[in-house]
CSV table of C-alpha atoms in Angstrom, one decimal:
chain,number,residue,atom,x,y,z
A,72,MET,CA,91.9,80.6,88.2
A,73,LYS,CA,95.5,81.8,88.7
A,74,LYS,CA,94.2,84.6,90.9
A,75,ARG,CA,92.3,82.1,93.1
A,76,ILE,CA,95.3,79.9,93.4
A,77,PHE,CA,97.6,82.8,94.4
A,78,ALA,CA,95.0,84.1,96.9
A,79,ALA,CA,94.7,80.7,98.6
A,80,MET,CA,98.5,80.4,98.8
A,81,LEU,CA,98.6,83.9,100.4
A,82,ALA,CA,95.9,83.0,102.9
A,83,PHE,CA,97.7,79.8,103.8
A,84,SER,CA,101.0,81.8,104.3
A,85,VAL,CA,99.2,84.3,106.6
A,86,LEU,CA,97.5,81.7,108.7
A,87,GLY,CA,100.8,79.7,108.9
A,88,SER,CA,102.5,82.8,110.3
A,89,LEU,CA,99.8,83.6,112.7
A,90,THR,CA,99.5,80.1,114.2
A,91,VAL,CA,103.2,79.6,114.8
A,92,PHE,CA,103.0,81.3,118.1
A,93,GLY,CA,100.2,79.3,119.8
A,94,GLU,CA,96.5,79.3,120.4
A,95,GLU,CA,96.1,83.1,120.8
A,96,ALA,CA,96.4,83.6,117.0
A,97,LYS,CA,93.5,81.1,116.4
A,98,GLN,CA,90.9,83.5,117.7
A,99,PRO,CA,88.4,84.7,115.0
A,100,LEU,CA,89.3,87.8,113.1
A,101,LEU,CA,86.8,90.5,112.8
A,102,ILE,CA,88.2,94.1,112.5
A,103,SER,CA,90.7,95.5,110.1
A,104,ALA,CA,93.5,97.9,110.8
A,105,GLN,CA,91.8,100.2,108.5
A,106,GLN,CA,88.6,100.2,110.7
A,107,GLU,CA,90.6,100.6,113.8
A,108,THR,CA,92.5,103.5,112.6
A,109,GLY,CA,89.3,105.1,111.1
A,110,GLU,CA,90.5,105.0,107.5
A,111,SER,CA,88.1,105.2,104.6
A,112,ASP,CA,87.2,102.5,102.1
A,113,ALA,CA,90.0,101.8,99.4
A,114,MET,CA,90.1,103.9,96.3
A,115,THR,CA,91.1,102.5,93.0
A,116,LEU,CA,94.7,103.7,93.2
A,117,GLU,CA,95.1,103.5,96.9
A,118,SER,CA,98.0,101.7,98.5
A,119,GLN,CA,97.4,98.0,99.6
A,120,TYR,CA,99.6,98.7,102.6
A,121,MET,CA,99.5,100.7,105.7
A,122,THR,CA,101.6,101.2,108.9
A,123,MET,CA,101.3,100.7,112.6
A,124,SER,CA,103.8,102.1,115.1
A,125,GLY,CA,104.9,101.8,118.7
A,126,LYS,CA,107.8,100.7,121.0
A,127,ILE,CA,109.1,97.2,121.1
A,128,GLU,CA,107.9,95.4,124.3
A,129,SER,CA,109.4,91.9,123.6
A,130,ILE,CA,110.8,89.7,120.7
A,131,GLU,CA,110.2,86.0,120.4
A,132,LYS,CA,111.6,83.6,117.9
A,133,GLY,CA,109.2,81.0,116.6
A,134,ASN,CA,109.6,78.0,114.3
A,135,ASN,CA,109.1,80.0,111.1
A,136,GLY,CA,109.7,83.5,112.1
A,137,TYR,CA,109.4,86.2,114.9
A,138,LEU,CA,106.7,87.5,117.1
A,139,ILE,CA,107.2,91.3,118.1
A,140,SER,CA,105.0,92.7,120.7
A,141,VAL,CA,104.5,96.4,120.5
A,142,THR,CA,103.0,99.0,122.9
A,143,ASN,CA,101.6,102.3,121.7
A,144,GLU,CA,98.9,104.9,122.8
A,145,ASP,CA,96.1,102.5,121.9
A,146,ILE,CA,96.0,98.8,122.9
A,147,GLY,CA,99.2,97.9,121.2
A,148,VAL,CA,99.8,95.2,118.5
A,149,LYS,CA,101.6,91.9,118.0
A,150,PHE,CA,103.5,91.6,114.6
A,151,THR,CA,104.4,88.2,113.3
A,152,ALA,CA,107.1,88.2,110.5
A,153,GLU,CA,108.9,85.8,108.5
A,154,GLU,CA,112.7,85.5,108.8
A,155,THR,CA,113.0,87.1,105.4
A,156,ALA,CA,111.0,90.2,106.3
A,157,PHE,CA,113.0,93.5,105.7
A,158,ILE,CA,114.0,95.8,108.4
A,159,VAL,CA,115.1,99.3,107.5
A,160,ASN,CA,116.9,101.9,109.6
A,161,SER,CA,115.0,105.2,109.5
A,162,LYS,CA,118.2,107.2,110.0
A,163,ASP,CA,119.9,106.3,106.7
A,164,GLY,CA,117.9,103.6,104.9
A,165,SER,CA,120.4,100.8,105.8
A,166,PHE,CA,119.1,97.3,106.5
A,167,MET,CA,119.1,95.6,109.8
A,168,THR,CA,118.6,92.1,111.2
A,169,PHE,CA,116.2,90.7,113.9
A,170,ASP,CA,119.2,90.3,116.2
A,171,GLN,CA,119.7,94.1,116.3
A,172,LEU,CA,116.2,94.7,117.5
A,173,GLN,CA,115.9,95.7,121.2
A,174,LYS,CA,113.3,96.4,123.8
A,175,ASP,CA,112.0,100.0,123.8
A,176,MET,CA,113.1,100.7,120.2
A,177,ASP,CA,110.7,102.7,118.2
A,178,ILE,CA,109.3,100.5,115.3
A,179,THR,CA,106.9,100.8,112.4
A,180,GLY,CA,105.3,97.7,110.9
A,181,ILE,CA,104.3,97.6,107.2
A,182,ILE,CA,101.0,95.5,106.9
A,183,LEU,CA,98.4,94.7,104.4
A,184,LYS,CA,95.2,96.6,104.8
A,185,ASN,CA,93.2,93.5,103.9
A,186,GLY,CA,95.3,91.1,105.8
A,187,PRO,CA,93.8,89.2,108.8
A,188,MET,CA,94.0,90.5,112.3
A,189,THR,CA,93.0,88.5,115.5
A,190,LEU,CA,90.5,89.8,118.0
A,191,SER,CA,92.9,89.0,120.9
A,192,LEU,CA,94.2,91.9,123.1
A,193,PRO,CA,96.5,93.2,121.8
A,194,PRO,CA,95.5,92.1,118.2
A,195,MET,CA,98.0,90.2,116.1
A,196,THR,CA,98.7,90.7,112.4
A,197,LYS,CA,101.4,89.8,109.9
A,198,ALA,CA,104.0,92.5,108.9
A,199,VAL,CA,105.9,92.3,105.7
A,200,GLY,CA,108.6,94.4,107.1
A,201,PHE,CA,109.6,97.1,109.5
A,202,VAL,CA,111.3,100.6,109.8
A,203,VAL,CA,113.2,101.2,113.1
A,204,GLY,CA,113.8,104.6,114.7
A,205,THR,CA,112.2,108.0,114.4
A,206,GLU,CA,115.0,110.0,112.8
A,207,ASN,CA,112.8,110.3,109.7
A,208,PHE,CA,109.2,109.8,108.8
A,209,VAL,CA,107.7,106.7,107.1
A,210,THR,CA,104.6,106.2,105.0
A,211,THR,CA,103.0,104.0,102.4
A,212,GLY,CA,101.2,105.1,99.4
A,213,TYR,CA,100.5,104.6,95.6
A,214,PHE,CA,102.5,107.0,93.5
A,215,ASP,CA,101.4,108.2,90.1
A,216,GLU,CA,103.1,109.5,87.1
A,217,GLU,CA,104.0,112.7,88.9
A,218,TRP,CA,105.5,110.8,91.9
A,219,THR,CA,102.5,112.0,93.9
A,220,SER,CA,100.5,109.8,96.4
A,221,GLN,CA,96.9,110.9,97.3
A,222,ASP,CA,96.6,108.4,100.1
A,223,ALA,CA,100.0,108.8,101.8
A,224,GLN,CA,99.8,110.7,105.1
A,225,PRO,CA,100.4,113.5,104.5
A,226,MET,CA,99.6,113.7,100.7
A,227,LEU,CA,103.2,113.5,99.3
A,228,GLN,CA,105.1,114.3,96.2
A,229,LEU,CA,108.6,112.8,95.8
A,230,ASN,CA,111.6,114.6,94.4
A,231,VAL,CA,113.7,111.6,93.8
A,232,SER,CA,117.5,112.5,93.8
A,233,GLU,CA,120.6,110.6,93.1
A,234,GLU,CA,121.2,110.1,96.8
A,235,THR,CA,117.7,108.4,97.2
A,236,LYS,CA,118.1,104.6,97.8
A,237,ILE,CA,115.5,102.7,95.7
A,238,VAL,CA,114.9,99.0,96.2
A,239,ASP,CA,112.0,96.5,95.9
A,240,SER,CA,110.6,94.3,98.6
A,241,LYS,CA,111.6,91.2,96.7
A,242,GLY,CA,115.3,91.9,97.2
A,243,SER,CA,116.0,92.3,93.4
A,244,LYS,CA,119.6,93.2,92.5
A,245,GLN,CA,118.7,95.5,89.7
A,246,VAL,CA,119.3,99.2,89.8
A,247,PHE,CA,116.1,101.2,90.1
A,248,THR,CA,115.5,104.7,89.0
A,249,ALA,CA,112.9,107.5,89.8
A,250,ASP,CA,110.8,106.2,86.8
A,251,ASP,CA,110.5,102.8,88.4
A,252,VAL,CA,108.7,104.5,91.3
A,253,LYS,CA,105.8,105.7,89.0
A,254,GLU,CA,102.5,103.9,89.3
A,255,GLN,CA,103.8,101.8,92.1
A,256,ASP,CA,102.9,101.0,95.7
A,257,CYS,CA,105.8,102.2,97.8
A,258,MET,CA,107.1,102.5,101.4
A,259,VAL,CA,108.9,105.8,101.8
A,260,VAL,CA,111.3,107.0,104.4
A,261,TYR,CA,111.7,110.9,104.2
A,262,GLY,CA,112.7,113.9,106.3
A,263,ALA,CA,111.6,117.5,105.9
A,264,THR,CA,108.8,118.5,103.6
A,265,THR,CA,107.4,121.7,102.1
A,266,ARG,CA,104.2,123.3,103.3
A,267,SER,CA,102.6,122.8,99.9
A,268,ILE,CA,99.7,120.6,98.9
A,269,PRO,CA,100.9,118.1,98.2
A,270,ALA,CA,103.9,118.2,100.5
A,271,GLN,CA,107.1,117.8,98.5
A,272,THR,CA,110.2,116.0,99.9
A,273,THR,CA,113.4,114.3,98.8
A,274,PRO,CA,113.1,110.8,100.2
A,275,VAL,CA,116.0,109.0,101.9
A,276,PHE,CA,114.7,105.6,101.0
A,277,VAL,CA,112.0,104.2,98.8
A,278,MET,CA,110.9,100.5,98.6
A,279,ILE,CA,108.7,99.3,95.8
A,280,LEU,CA,106.2,97.0,97.4
A,281,GLU,CA,104.9,93.8,95.9
A,282,LYS,CA,101.4,93.9,94.4
A,283,VAL,CA,99.1,91.4,96.0
A,284,GLU,CA,96.2,89.8,94.0
A,285,PHE,CA,93.1,88.8,96.0
A,286,ALA,CA,90.5,86.2,94.9
A,287,GLU,CA,87.6,87.5,92.8
A,288,GLU,CA,84.2,87.5,94.2
A,289,PRO,CA,82.3,84.4,93.2
A,290,THR,CA,79.5,84.9,90.7
A,291,VAL,CA,76.1,83.4,91.2
A,292,GLU,CA,74.5,81.8,88.1
A,293,PRO,CA,70.8,82.5,87.6
A,294,VAL,CA,68.5,79.5,88.3
A,295,GLU,CA,66.1,78.6,85.6
A,296,GLU,CA,62.6,78.3,86.8
A,297,THR,CA,61.1,74.8,86.2
A,298,LEU,CA,57.4,74.9,85.2
A,299,VAL,CA,55.0,72.1,86.0
A,300,PRO,CA,53.4,70.7,82.8
A,301,GLN,CA,49.7,71.8,82.5
A,302,GLU,CA,48.4,68.2,82.6
A,303,GLU,CA,50.3,67.5,85.9
A,304,ALA,CA,49.4,70.8,87.6
A,305,VAL,CA,47.2,70.4,90.8
A,306,THR,CA,44.5,72.9,91.5
A,307,VAL,CA,43.6,74.1,94.9
A,308,GLU,CA,40.2,72.4,94.7
A,309,GLU,CA,41.9,68.9,94.4
A,310,LEU,CA,43.8,69.4,97.6
A,311,PRO,CA,42.3,67.7,100.6
A,312,GLU,CA,41.3,70.1,103.4
A,313,THR,CA,43.4,69.7,106.5
A,314,LYS,CA,43.4,71.5,109.8
A,315,VAL,CA,46.7,72.3,111.3
A,316,GLU,CA,46.8,73.2,115.1
A,317,THR,CA,49.6,75.5,115.9
A,318,GLN,CA,51.2,76.2,119.3
A,319,GLU,CA,53.2,79.3,120.0
A,320,PRO,CA,56.7,78.2,121.1
A,321,GLU,CA,57.8,79.3,124.5
A,322,GLN,CA,60.0,82.4,124.3
A,323,LYS,CA,63.4,82.1,125.9
A,324,PRO,CA,65.0,85.3,127.2
A,325,VAL,CA,67.9,86.5,125.0
A,326,GLU,CA,71.3,86.6,126.7
A,327,LEU,CA,74.8,87.3,125.7
A,328,VAL,CA,76.9,84.2,125.1
A,329,PRO,CA,80.5,83.6,124.0
A,330,LEU,CA,80.5,83.4,120.3
A,331,ARG,CA,82.9,80.6,119.5
A,332,GLU,CA,81.8,78.2,122.3
A,333,PHE,CA,78.1,78.8,121.6
A,334,ALA,CA,78.5,78.5,117.7
A,335,GLU,CA,80.6,75.3,117.8
A,336,LYS,CA,78.0,73.7,120.2
A,337,LYS,CA,75.4,74.5,117.6
A,338,GLY,CA,77.5,72.9,114.9
A,339,PHE,CA,78.8,76.1,113.3
A,340,THR,CA,82.4,76.7,112.3
A,341,VAL,CA,83.9,80.1,113.0
A,342,THR,CA,86.2,81.6,110.4
A,343,TRP,CA,87.8,84.8,109.6
A,344,THR,CA,88.0,86.8,106.4
A,345,ALA,CA,89.9,90.0,105.4
A,346,ASN,CA,90.3,92.7,107.8
A,347,ASP,CA,87.4,94.7,106.5
A,348,LYS,CA,84.9,91.8,106.7
A,349,PRO,CA,82.8,90.5,109.6
A,350,VAL,CA,83.1,87.2,111.3
A,351,LEU,CA,81.6,84.3,109.5
A,352,LEU,CA,79.6,81.4,111.0
A,353,GLN,CA,78.9,78.4,108.6
A,354,LYS,CA,76.8,75.4,109.0
A,355,ASP,CA,75.7,73.3,106.0
A,356,ASP,CA,74.1,76.0,103.6
A,357,VAL,CA,73.7,78.5,106.4
A,358,THR,CA,76.1,81.5,106.6
A,359,ILE,CA,75.8,84.2,109.5
A,360,GLU,CA,77.8,87.4,109.4
A,361,ILE,CA,78.4,89.3,112.7
A,362,THR,CA,80.1,92.7,113.2
A,363,LEU,CA,81.5,93.7,116.5
A,364,GLY,CA,79.6,96.7,118.1
A,365,LYS,CA,76.4,96.1,116.1
A,366,ALA,CA,73.1,94.3,116.8
A,367,GLU,CA,72.5,93.9,113.2
A,368,TYR,CA,73.6,90.7,111.5
A,369,LYS,CA,73.1,88.9,108.2
A,370,LYS,CA,71.8,85.4,107.8
A,371,GLY,CA,72.1,84.3,104.2
A,372,ASN,CA,70.5,87.1,102.2
A,373,GLU,CA,68.4,88.3,105.2
A,374,GLN,CA,69.2,91.5,107.2
A,375,LEU,CA,68.4,90.7,110.8
A,376,LYS,CA,68.7,92.3,114.3
A,377,SER,CA,69.5,90.6,117.5
A,378,GLU,CA,68.2,91.9,120.9
A,379,LYS,CA,71.8,92.2,122.1
A,380,THR,CA,74.8,94.0,120.5
A,381,ALA,CA,77.9,92.0,119.7
A,382,GLU,CA,80.7,93.1,122.1
A,383,LEU,CA,84.2,92.1,123.1
A,384,LYS,CA,84.8,91.2,126.8
A,385,ASN,CA,87.9,89.7,128.3
A,386,SER,CA,89.3,88.9,124.8
A,387,LYS,CA,86.1,87.0,123.8
A,388,ILE,CA,83.2,88.0,121.6
A,389,TYR,CA,79.8,87.8,123.0
A,390,VAL,CA,76.6,87.9,120.9
A,391,GLY,CA,72.8,87.5,121.6
A,392,SER,CA,71.7,83.9,122.0
A,393,ASP,CA,68.9,84.7,119.4
A,394,VAL,CA,71.5,85.0,116.6
A,395,MET,CA,71.9,81.3,116.0
A,396,GLU,CA,68.4,80.1,117.0
């Protein structure tokens, strides 16, 4: 129960941050940052966090935080962030403020792999913090008892020294040591590395990231089969013979239609899930799952295929009209 409550609070917090800056953030979520960068499915000891980088194009202050538009070699990204989000200087691990950020600065956002991301162009997602500059490298990873992270890029082993600054994302005042980094999800700012596997480095800055608990998958209770008492059972011979005339319905040609508009006209609600989940359409007891770039979709427990492939055009998702027939 506690996990479900925490997950609900987390989702509400993320949604609030995304909707502060207008209608654009209200578009359905479909893809994850993991999928966009080609990362594999999560391992047991994989970091819950990842990074996205680029140059600052603009900074806007909203009611409850900031919107930072970033350009990169891909389509760019828009980060939303609360006013309490951390900003670290890559050069020396010192903290910065939003007022110090400027256009064309290099910036790396620290985001949840399973956090929501809109289908707008560019996509929008929430960052828990940032690293500014390129004087040193930045990565996230889960570090084991040997200070080694299998999922950091590159695979990394930390040689924590007395000069290494260690903090946590909660802003705790306690003094952390190298042992506090073990078996933790961390963001690391580091310089030169060895050519070994894993690469070894003495980090400039280590931040222990907060663990996030997500809601457990709901369990489905088995339904007991109800048997008709023998004396009330009706045999086939007792049923009256009826003739049913059937008429083949006229087949309409399948065309691409805008997902949200078409779904809402049909009485469906369009919602998003985690980044690695498809778009959900819900109406009464009917749930449809659609994935961008695929003709296959799921309706309830059925795996079906549309005559059209779901695609993104002009910042809108289009699907075959046969999906919701």
